[in-house]
Amino acid sequence: YALPQIVLMEVMAHEYAHAWQNENCPGELMPEVQEGFAEWVTYKLLQSWGATKRTERMLRRDDIYGRGLKKMLQWEEEGGIAAVFRRAHA
């Protein structure tokens, strides 16, 4: 209730990514991959909006969400966006 619009969009992007995973990823994903992928989707949305303070905050996290996001960004750096999708549901 009464969430700022940007926070609402962050939550929606994160949860939509989980919905995509549930429909497209057979088997059980490691928690760090599952949460990292959802955070990566959120990060990409915020990045496209130029929300650098929010993306920087995401990168400072050292919990499962932050570690997972960093893993996804590493996969993206190594092989592009397609590599994230390929590896995140393997």
mmCIF file of N, CA, C and O in Angstrom:
data_model
loop_
_atom_site.group_PDB
_atom_site.id
_atom_site.type_symbol
_atom_site.label_atom_id
_atom_site.label_comp_id
_atom_site.label_asym_id
_atom_site.label_seq_id
_atom_site.Cartn_x
_atom_site.Cartn_y
_atom_site.Cartn_z
ATOM 1 N N TYR A 1 0.821 -1.188 0.000
ATOM 2 C CA TYR A 1 0.000 0.000 0.000
ATOM 3 C C TYR A 1 0.860 1.246 0.000
ATOM 4 O O TYR A 1 1.847 1.316 0.724
ATOM 5 N N ALA A 2 0.471 2.193 -0.803
ATOM 6 C CA ALA A 2 1.125 3.501 -0.876
ATOM 7 C C ALA A 2 2.616 3.406 -1.183
ATOM 8 O O ALA A 2 3.411 4.198 -0.703
ATOM 9 N N LEU A 3 3.001 2.413 -1.988
ATOM 10 C CA LEU A 3 4.403 2.325 -2.402
ATOM 11 C C LEU A 3 4.698 3.408 -3.420
ATOM 12 O O LEU A 3 3.865 3.692 -4.282
ATOM 13 N N PRO A 4 5.881 3.988 -3.362
ATOM 14 C CA PRO A 4 6.284 4.884 -4.447
ATOM 15 C C PRO A 4 6.284 4.088 -5.756
ATOM 16 O O PRO A 4 6.566 2.878 -5.772
ATOM 17 N N GLN A 5 5.990 4.747 -6.856
ATOM 18 C CA GLN A 5 5.858 4.072 -8.144
ATOM 19 C C GLN A 5 7.108 3.257 -8.495
ATOM 20 O O GLN A 5 6.996 2.125 -8.970
ATOM 21 N N ILE A 6 8.285 3.799 -8.260
ATOM 22 C CA ILE A 6 9.501 3.083 -8.635
ATOM 23 C C ILE A 6 9.665 1.800 -7.816
ATOM 24 O O ILE A 6 10.115 0.773 -8.336
ATOM 25 N N VAL A 7 9.280 1.829 -6.555
ATOM 26 C CA VAL A 7 9.367 0.629 -5.717
ATOM 27 C C VAL A 7 8.356 -0.407 -6.196
ATOM 28 O O VAL A 7 8.668 -1.598 -6.297
ATOM 29 N N LEU A 8 7.160 0.030 -6.536
ATOM 30 C CA LEU A 8 6.153 -0.870 -7.083
ATOM 31 C C LEU A 8 6.670 -1.542 -8.351
ATOM 32 O O LEU A 8 6.533 -2.757 -8.523
ATOM 33 N N MET A 9 7.302 -0.784 -9.224
ATOM 34 C CA MET A 9 7.827 -1.351 -10.468
ATOM 35 C C MET A 9 8.966 -2.329 -10.194
ATOM 36 O O MET A 9 9.094 -3.346 -10.880
ATOM 37 N N GLU A 10 9.788 -2.040 -9.189
ATOM 38 C CA GLU A 10 10.857 -2.978 -8.809
ATOM 39 C C GLU A 10 10.262 -4.313 -8.373
ATOM 40 O O GLU A 10 10.707 -5.380 -8.820
ATOM 41 N N VAL A 11 9.269 -4.250 -7.511
ATOM 42 C CA VAL A 11 8.633 -5.470 -7.006
ATOM 43 C C VAL A 11 7.967 -6.228 -8.153
ATOM 44 O O VAL A 11 8.098 -7.454 -8.271
ATOM 45 N N MET A 12 7.267 -5.510 -9.018
ATOM 46 C CA MET A 12 6.583 -6.160 -10.128
ATOM 47 C C MET A 12 7.579 -6.817 -11.084
ATOM 48 O O MET A 12 7.348 -7.940 -11.549
ATOM 49 N N ALA A 13 8.678 -6.152 -11.395
ATOM 50 C CA ALA A 13 9.683 -6.724 -12.293
ATOM 51 C C ALA A 13 10.276 -7.986 -11.673
ATOM 52 O O ALA A 13 10.441 -9.006 -12.352
ATOM 53 N N HIS A 14 10.598 -7.923 -10.398
ATOM 54 C CA HIS A 14 11.180 -9.067 -9.695
ATOM 55 C C HIS A 14 10.222 -10.260 -9.723
ATOM 56 O O HIS A 14 10.614 -11.378 -10.072
ATOM 57 N N GLU A 15 8.980 -10.025 -9.375
ATOM 58 C CA GLU A 15 8.006 -11.115 -9.310
ATOM 59 C C GLU A 15 7.639 -11.622 -10.698
ATOM 60 O O GLU A 15 7.400 -12.823 -10.885
ATOM 61 N N TYR A 16 7.608 -10.752 -11.693
ATOM 62 C CA TYR A 16 7.339 -11.179 -13.074
ATOM 63 C C TYR A 16 8.457 -12.094 -13.558
ATOM 64 O O TYR A 16 8.205 -13.086 -14.253
ATOM 65 N N ALA A 17 9.684 -11.782 -13.171
ATOM 66 C CA ALA A 17 10.814 -12.640 -13.545
ATOM 67 C C ALA A 17 10.648 -14.023 -12.928
ATOM 68 O O ALA A 17 10.933 -15.038 -13.583
ATOM 69 N N HIS A 18 10.185 -14.090 -11.685
ATOM 70 C CA HIS A 18 9.924 -15.391 -11.069
ATOM 71 C C HIS A 18 8.816 -16.137 -11.826
ATOM 72 O O HIS A 18 8.911 -17.355 -12.022
ATOM 73 N N ALA A 19 7.790 -15.414 -12.243
ATOM 74 C CA ALA A 19 6.713 -16.054 -13.005
ATOM 75 C C ALA A 19 7.264 -16.628 -14.313
ATOM 76 O O ALA A 19 6.917 -17.748 -14.705
ATOM 77 N N TRP A 20 8.148 -15.872 -14.970
ATOM 78 C CA TRP A 20 8.768 -16.364 -16.210
ATOM 79 C C TRP A 20 9.568 -17.631 -15.928
ATOM 80 O O TRP A 20 9.492 -18.602 -16.682
ATOM 81 N N GLN A 21 10.327 -17.611 -14.842
ATOM 82 C CA GLN A 21 11.117 -18.786 -14.475
ATOM 83 C C GLN A 21 10.218 -20.002 -14.247
ATOM 84 O O GLN A 21 10.530 -21.103 -14.705
ATOM 85 N N ASN A 22 9.131 -19.813 -13.535
ATOM 86 C CA ASN A 22 8.228 -20.923 -13.239
ATOM 87 C C ASN A 22 7.656 -21.536 -14.505
ATOM 88 O O ASN A 22 7.398 -22.737 -14.553
ATOM 89 N N GLU A 23 7.475 -20.726 -15.537
ATOM 90 C CA GLU A 23 6.913 -21.224 -16.791
ATOM 91 C C GLU A 23 7.970 -21.758 -17.744
ATOM 92 O O GLU A 23 7.655 -22.562 -18.616
ATOM 93 N N ASN A 24 9.206 -21.319 -17.626
ATOM 94 C CA ASN A 24 10.215 -21.617 -18.641
ATOM 95 C C ASN A 24 11.439 -22.385 -18.159
ATOM 96 O O ASN A 24 12.273 -22.751 -18.982
ATOM 97 N N CYS A 25 11.553 -22.599 -16.886
ATOM 98 C CA CYS A 25 12.757 -23.252 -16.357
ATOM 99 C C CYS A 25 12.398 -24.590 -15.729
ATOM 100 O O CYS A 25 11.859 -24.636 -14.618
ATOM 101 N N PRO A 26 12.706 -25.675 -16.441
ATOM 102 C CA PRO A 26 12.401 -26.987 -15.880
ATOM 103 C C PRO A 26 13.311 -27.298 -14.690
ATOM 104 O O PRO A 26 14.442 -26.835 -14.623
ATOM 105 N N GLY A 27 12.808 -28.058 -13.783
ATOM 106 C CA GLY A 27 13.620 -28.439 -12.633
ATOM 107 C C GLY A 27 13.704 -27.331 -11.609
ATOM 108 O O GLY A 27 13.112 -26.273 -11.742
ATOM 109 N N GLU A 28 14.469 -27.612 -10.584
ATOM 110 C CA GLU A 28 14.619 -26.662 -9.489
ATOM 111 C C GLU A 28 15.896 -25.859 -9.674
ATOM 112 O O GLU A 28 16.967 -26.418 -9.922
ATOM 113 N N LEU A 29 15.782 -24.556 -9.554
ATOM 114 C CA LEU A 29 16.934 -23.670 -9.677
ATOM 115 C C LEU A 29 17.591 -23.462 -8.323
ATOM 116 O O LEU A 29 16.913 -23.451 -7.293
ATOM 117 N N MET A 30 18.895 -23.243 -8.339
ATOM 118 C CA MET A 30 19.586 -22.859 -7.112
ATOM 119 C C MET A 30 19.018 -21.516 -6.658
ATOM 120 O O MET A 30 18.751 -20.645 -7.495
ATOM 121 N N PRO A 31 18.821 -21.324 -5.364
ATOM 122 C CA PRO A 31 18.248 -20.067 -4.869
ATOM 123 C C PRO A 31 18.994 -18.818 -5.362
ATOM 124 O O PRO A 31 18.370 -17.812 -5.697
ATOM 125 N N GLU A 32 20.322 -18.887 -5.413
ATOM 126 C CA GLU A 32 21.085 -17.718 -5.865
ATOM 127 C C GLU A 32 20.798 -17.402 -7.330
ATOM 128 O O GLU A 32 20.760 -16.238 -7.718
ATOM 129 N N VAL A 33 20.589 -18.415 -8.137
ATOM 130 C CA VAL A 33 20.248 -18.198 -9.547
ATOM 131 C C VAL A 33 18.820 -17.688 -9.662
ATOM 132 O O VAL A 33 18.540 -16.748 -10.413
ATOM 133 N N GLN A 34 17.917 -18.282 -8.902
ATOM 134 C CA GLN A 34 16.516 -17.866 -8.953
ATOM 135 C C GLN A 34 16.359 -16.401 -8.551
ATOM 136 O O GLN A 34 15.750 -15.607 -9.265
ATOM 137 N N GLU A 35 16.922 -16.035 -7.410
ATOM 138 C CA GLU A 35 16.800 -14.647 -6.946
ATOM 139 C C GLU A 35 17.678 -13.706 -7.755
ATOM 140 O O GLU A 35 17.307 -12.560 -8.014
ATOM 141 N N GLY A 36 18.840 -14.184 -8.165
ATOM 142 C CA GLY A 36 19.728 -13.353 -8.969
ATOM 143 C C GLY A 36 19.117 -12.967 -10.297
ATOM 144 O O GLY A 36 19.234 -11.823 -10.743
ATOM 145 N N PHE A 37 18.438 -13.919 -10.948
ATOM 146 C CA PHE A 37 17.785 -13.622 -12.215
ATOM 147 C C PHE A 37 16.694 -12.571 -12.021
ATOM 148 O O PHE A 37 16.594 -11.615 -12.798
ATOM 149 N N ALA A 38 15.890 -12.736 -10.981
ATOM 150 C CA ALA A 38 14.819 -11.767 -10.718
ATOM 151 C C ALA A 38 15.397 -10.384 -10.413
ATOM 152 O O ALA A 38 14.867 -9.358 -10.865
ATOM 153 N N GLU A 39 16.495 -10.340 -9.681
ATOM 154 C CA GLU A 39 17.141 -9.057 -9.407
ATOM 155 C C GLU A 39 17.755 -8.468 -10.676
ATOM 156 O O GLU A 39 17.734 -7.261 -10.880
ATOM 157 N N TRP A 40 18.295 -9.326 -11.540
ATOM 158 C CA TRP A 40 18.890 -8.867 -12.797
ATOM 159 C C TRP A 40 17.820 -8.215 -13.680
ATOM 160 O O TRP A 40 18.066 -7.158 -14.270
ATOM 161 N N VAL A 41 16.645 -8.814 -13.751
ATOM 162 C CA VAL A 41 15.546 -8.213 -14.527
ATOM 163 C C VAL A 41 15.209 -6.839 -13.955
ATOM 164 O O VAL A 41 15.060 -5.860 -14.688
ATOM 165 N N THR A 42 15.114 -6.768 -12.639
ATOM 166 C CA THR A 42 14.829 -5.491 -11.978
ATOM 167 C C THR A 42 15.943 -4.483 -12.260
ATOM 168 O O THR A 42 15.678 -3.316 -12.581
ATOM 169 N N TYR A 43 17.172 -4.918 -12.140
ATOM 170 C CA TYR A 43 18.342 -4.063 -12.394
ATOM 171 C C TYR A 43 18.297 -3.506 -13.817
ATOM 172 O O TYR A 43 18.527 -2.309 -14.038
ATOM 173 N N LYS A 44 17.994 -4.347 -14.796
ATOM 174 C CA LYS A 44 17.951 -3.914 -16.189
ATOM 175 C C LYS A 44 16.845 -2.879 -16.404
ATOM 176 O O LYS A 44 17.024 -1.912 -17.144
ATOM 177 N N LEU A 45 15.714 -3.063 -15.746
ATOM 178 C CA LEU A 45 14.628 -2.089 -15.841
ATOM 179 C C LEU A 45 15.074 -0.746 -15.273
ATOM 180 O O LEU A 45 14.936 0.301 -15.932
ATOM 181 N N LEU A 46 15.623 -0.780 -14.071
ATOM 182 C CA LEU A 46 16.073 0.461 -13.436
ATOM 183 C C LEU A 46 17.182 1.130 -14.255
ATOM 184 O O LEU A 46 17.218 2.356 -14.392
ATOM 185 N N GLN A 47 18.066 0.314 -14.794
ATOM 186 C CA GLN A 47 19.153 0.838 -15.623
ATOM 187 C C GLN A 47 18.589 1.558 -16.853
ATOM 188 O O GLN A 47 19.066 2.630 -17.227
ATOM 189 N N SER A 48 17.569 0.996 -17.457
ATOM 190 C CA SER A 48 16.965 1.613 -18.648
ATOM 191 C C SER A 48 16.304 2.949 -18.319
ATOM 192 O O SER A 48 16.150 3.799 -19.192
ATOM 193 N N TRP A 49 15.916 3.125 -17.068
ATOM 194 C CA TRP A 49 15.313 4.380 -16.619
ATOM 195 C C TRP A 49 16.350 5.374 -16.112
ATOM 196 O O TRP A 49 16.001 6.490 -15.727
ATOM 197 N N GLY A 50 17.605 4.964 -16.068
ATOM 198 C CA GLY A 50 18.656 5.841 -15.558
ATOM 199 C C GLY A 50 18.632 5.994 -14.047
ATOM 200 O O GLY A 50 19.147 6.982 -13.514
ATOM 201 N N ALA A 51 18.082 5.025 -13.343
ATOM 202 C CA ALA A 51 17.966 5.081 -11.880
ATOM 203 C C ALA A 51 19.267 4.569 -11.249
ATOM 204 O O ALA A 51 19.298 3.513 -10.608
ATOM 205 N N THR A 52 20.337 5.323 -11.418
ATOM 206 C CA THR A 52 21.660 4.852 -11.004
ATOM 207 C C THR A 52 21.798 4.682 -9.495
ATOM 208 O O THR A 52 22.491 3.756 -9.050
ATOM 209 N N LYS A 53 21.178 5.524 -8.703
ATOM 210 C CA LYS A 53 21.279 5.362 -7.250
ATOM 211 C C LYS A 53 20.680 4.032 -6.811
ATOM 212 O O LYS A 53 21.218 3.351 -5.944
ATOM 213 N N ARG A 54 19.577 3.654 -7.441
ATOM 214 C CA ARG A 54 18.923 2.400 -7.071
ATOM 215 C C ARG A 54 19.730 1.198 -7.558
ATOM 216 O O ARG A 54 19.842 0.200 -6.849
ATOM 217 N N THR A 55 20.306 1.287 -8.754
ATOM 218 C CA THR A 55 21.106 0.162 -9.250
ATOM 219 C C THR A 55 22.396 0.037 -8.442
ATOM 220 O O THR A 55 22.835 -1.077 -8.157
ATOM 221 N N GLU A 56 22.995 1.145 -8.056
ATOM 222 C CA GLU A 56 24.207 1.096 -7.223
ATOM 223 C C GLU A 56 23.907 0.457 -5.875
ATOM 224 O O GLU A 56 24.705 -0.323 -5.352
ATOM 225 N N ARG A 57 22.744 0.768 -5.325
ATOM 226 C CA ARG A 57 22.336 0.168 -4.051
ATOM 227 C C ARG A 57 22.192 -1.344 -4.203
ATOM 228 O O ARG A 57 22.603 -2.114 -3.334
ATOM 229 N N MET A 58 21.635 -1.782 -5.321
ATOM 230 C CA MET A 58 21.479 -3.218 -5.559
ATOM 231 C C MET A 58 22.842 -3.904 -5.599
ATOM 232 O O MET A 58 22.990 -5.010 -5.077
ATOM 233 N N LEU A 59 23.819 -3.250 -6.198
ATOM 234 C CA LEU A 59 25.151 -3.842 -6.326
ATOM 235 C C LEU A 59 25.910 -3.890 -4.998
ATOM 236 O O LEU A 59 26.845 -4.677 -4.858
ATOM 237 N N ARG A 60 25.510 -3.080 -4.038
ATOM 238 C CA ARG A 60 26.175 -3.081 -2.726
ATOM 239 C C ARG A 60 25.681 -4.212 -1.818
ATOM 240 O O ARG A 60 26.322 -4.523 -0.820
ATOM 241 N N ARG A 61 24.581 -4.827 -2.180
ATOM 242 C CA ARG A 61 24.033 -5.897 -1.340
ATOM 243 C C ARG A 61 24.953 -7.110 -1.360
ATOM 244 O O ARG A 61 25.521 -7.453 -2.388
ATOM 245 N N ASP A 62 25.057 -7.771 -0.206
ATOM 246 C CA ASP A 62 25.887 -8.970 -0.112
ATOM 247 C C ASP A 62 25.072 -10.166 0.382
ATOM 248 O O ASP A 62 25.613 -11.098 0.941
ATOM 249 N N ASP A 63 23.773 -10.120 0.172
ATOM 250 C CA ASP A 63 22.926 -11.247 0.522
ATOM 251 C C ASP A 63 22.676 -12.079 -0.732
ATOM 252 O O ASP A 63 23.318 -11.877 -1.763
ATOM 253 N N ILE A 64 21.763 -13.010 -0.667
ATOM 254 C CA ILE A 64 21.495 -13.886 -1.802
ATOM 255 C C ILE A 64 21.083 -13.089 -3.042
ATOM 256 O O ILE A 64 21.426 -13.451 -4.171
ATOM 257 N N TYR A 65 20.388 -11.981 -2.838
ATOM 258 C CA TYR A 65 19.934 -11.151 -3.951
ATOM 259 C C TYR A 65 21.111 -10.440 -4.614
ATOM 260 O O TYR A 65 21.231 -10.422 -5.838
ATOM 261 N N GLY A 66 21.956 -9.857 -3.806
ATOM 262 C CA GLY A 66 23.119 -9.153 -4.340
ATOM 263 C C GLY A 66 24.121 -10.087 -4.991
ATOM 264 O O GLY A 66 24.644 -9.813 -6.073
ATOM 265 N N ARG A 67 24.400 -11.204 -4.333
ATOM 266 C CA ARG A 67 25.334 -12.180 -4.916
ATOM 267 C C ARG A 67 24.782 -12.753 -6.210
ATOM 268 O O ARG A 67 25.508 -12.938 -7.189
ATOM 269 N N GLY A 68 23.487 -13.035 -6.225
ATOM 270 C CA GLY A 68 22.869 -13.561 -7.436
ATOM 271 C C GLY A 68 22.894 -12.564 -8.570
ATOM 272 O O GLY A 68 23.175 -12.914 -9.725
ATOM 273 N N LEU A 69 22.606 -11.302 -8.264
ATOM 274 C CA LEU A 69 22.658 -10.254 -9.288
ATOM 275 C C LEU A 69 24.053 -10.159 -9.874
ATOM 276 O O LEU A 69 24.213 -10.094 -11.107
ATOM 277 N N LYS A 70 25.059 -10.167 -9.031
ATOM 278 C CA LYS A 70 26.441 -10.077 -9.519
ATOM 279 C C LYS A 70 26.794 -11.265 -10.406
ATOM 280 O O LYS A 70 27.500 -11.118 -11.404
ATOM 281 N N LYS A 71 26.277 -12.434 -10.074
ATOM 282 C CA LYS A 71 26.502 -13.620 -10.904
ATOM 283 C C LYS A 71 25.866 -13.421 -12.287
ATOM 284 O O LYS A 71 26.483 -13.706 -13.312
ATOM 285 N N MET A 72 24.644 -12.910 -12.316
ATOM 286 C CA MET A 72 23.963 -12.674 -13.598
ATOM 287 C C MET A 72 24.711 -11.636 -14.433
ATOM 288 O O MET A 72 24.865 -11.787 -15.651
ATOM 289 N N LEU A 73 25.187 -10.583 -13.784
ATOM 290 C CA LEU A 73 25.929 -9.552 -14.507
ATOM 291 C C LEU A 73 27.244 -10.103 -15.047
ATOM 292 O O LEU A 73 27.676 -9.718 -16.145
ATOM 293 N N GLN A 74 27.858 -11.017 -14.308
ATOM 294 C CA GLN A 74 29.082 -11.665 -14.796
ATOM 295 C C GLN A 74 28.758 -12.517 -16.020
ATOM 296 O O GLN A 74 29.487 -12.478 -17.014
ATOM 297 N N TRP A 75 27.674 -13.279 -15.951
ATOM 298 C CA TRP A 75 27.269 -14.091 -17.108
ATOM 299 C C TRP A 75 26.975 -13.212 -18.313
ATOM 300 O O TRP A 75 27.331 -13.551 -19.431
ATOM 301 N N GLU A 76 26.328 -12.063 -18.060
ATOM 302 C CA GLU A 76 26.026 -11.140 -19.158
ATOM 303 C C GLU A 76 27.320 -10.598 -19.768
ATOM 304 O O GLU A 76 27.437 -10.500 -20.999
ATOM 305 N N GLU A 77 28.267 -10.254 -18.929
ATOM 306 C CA GLU A 77 29.546 -9.731 -19.420
ATOM 307 C C GLU A 77 30.282 -10.785 -20.251
ATOM 308 O O GLU A 77 30.890 -10.473 -21.266
ATOM 309 N N GLU A 78 30.194 -12.022 -19.837
ATOM 310 C CA GLU A 78 30.891 -13.107 -20.530
ATOM 311 C C GLU A 78 30.230 -13.513 -21.845
ATOM 312 O O GLU A 78 30.926 -13.925 -22.768
ATOM 313 N N GLY A 79 28.892 -13.419 -21.926
ATOM 314 C CA GLY A 79 28.228 -13.935 -23.117
ATOM 315 C C GLY A 79 27.013 -13.175 -23.595
ATOM 316 O O GLY A 79 26.269 -13.669 -24.444
ATOM 317 N N GLY A 80 26.773 -12.001 -23.020
ATOM 318 C CA GLY A 80 25.619 -11.212 -23.442
ATOM 319 C C GLY A 80 24.332 -11.633 -22.741
ATOM 320 O O GLY A 80 24.298 -12.567 -21.939
ATOM 321 N N ILE A 81 23.281 -10.925 -23.075
ATOM 322 C CA ILE A 81 21.978 -11.170 -22.462
ATOM 323 C C ILE A 81 21.505 -12.593 -22.719
ATOM 324 O O ILE A 81 20.962 -13.252 -21.840
ATOM 325 N N ALA A 82 21.751 -13.101 -23.933
ATOM 326 C CA ALA A 82 21.325 -14.462 -24.255
ATOM 327 C C ALA A 82 21.955 -15.478 -23.305
ATOM 328 O O ALA A 82 21.312 -16.469 -22.934
ATOM 329 N N ALA A 83 23.179 -15.233 -22.889
ATOM 330 C CA ALA A 83 23.862 -16.149 -21.968
ATOM 331 C C ALA A 83 23.171 -16.184 -20.616
ATOM 332 O O ALA A 83 23.097 -17.232 -19.975
ATOM 333 N N VAL A 84 22.644 -15.053 -20.171
ATOM 334 C CA VAL A 84 21.938 -15.024 -18.885
ATOM 335 C C VAL A 84 20.717 -15.922 -18.971
ATOM 336 O O VAL A 84 20.490 -16.765 -18.101
ATOM 337 N N PHE A 85 19.923 -15.759 -20.024
ATOM 338 C CA PHE A 85 18.724 -16.585 -20.166
ATOM 339 C C PHE A 85 19.091 -18.062 -20.322
ATOM 340 O O PHE A 85 18.448 -18.929 -19.733
ATOM 341 N N ARG A 86 20.107 -18.343 -21.080
ATOM 342 C CA ARG A 86 20.529 -19.727 -21.306
ATOM 343 C C ARG A 86 21.000 -20.378 -19.994
ATOM 344 O O ARG A 86 20.598 -21.486 -19.659
ATOM 345 N N ARG A 87 21.827 -19.678 -19.261
ATOM 346 C CA ARG A 87 22.417 -20.253 -18.049
ATOM 347 C C ARG A 87 21.457 -20.204 -16.849
ATOM 348 O O ARG A 87 21.544 -21.050 -15.966
ATOM 349 N N ALA A 88 20.564 -19.236 -16.835
ATOM 350 C CA ALA A 88 19.649 -19.088 -15.698
ATOM 351 C C ALA A 88 18.561 -20.153 -15.664
ATOM 352 O O ALA A 88 17.927 -20.341 -14.638
ATOM 353 N N HIS A 89 18.366 -20.852 -16.740
ATOM 354 C CA HIS A 89 17.338 -21.899 -16.695
ATOM 355 C C HIS A 89 17.904 -23.288 -17.015
ATOM 356 O O HIS A 89 17.167 -24.221 -17.220
ATOM 357 N N ALA A 90 19.208 -23.380 -16.975
ATOM 358 C CA ALA A 90 19.832 -24.688 -17.254
ATOM 359 C C ALA A 90 19.778 -25.595 -16.046
ATOM 360 O O ALA A 90 19.655 -25.185 -14.941
#
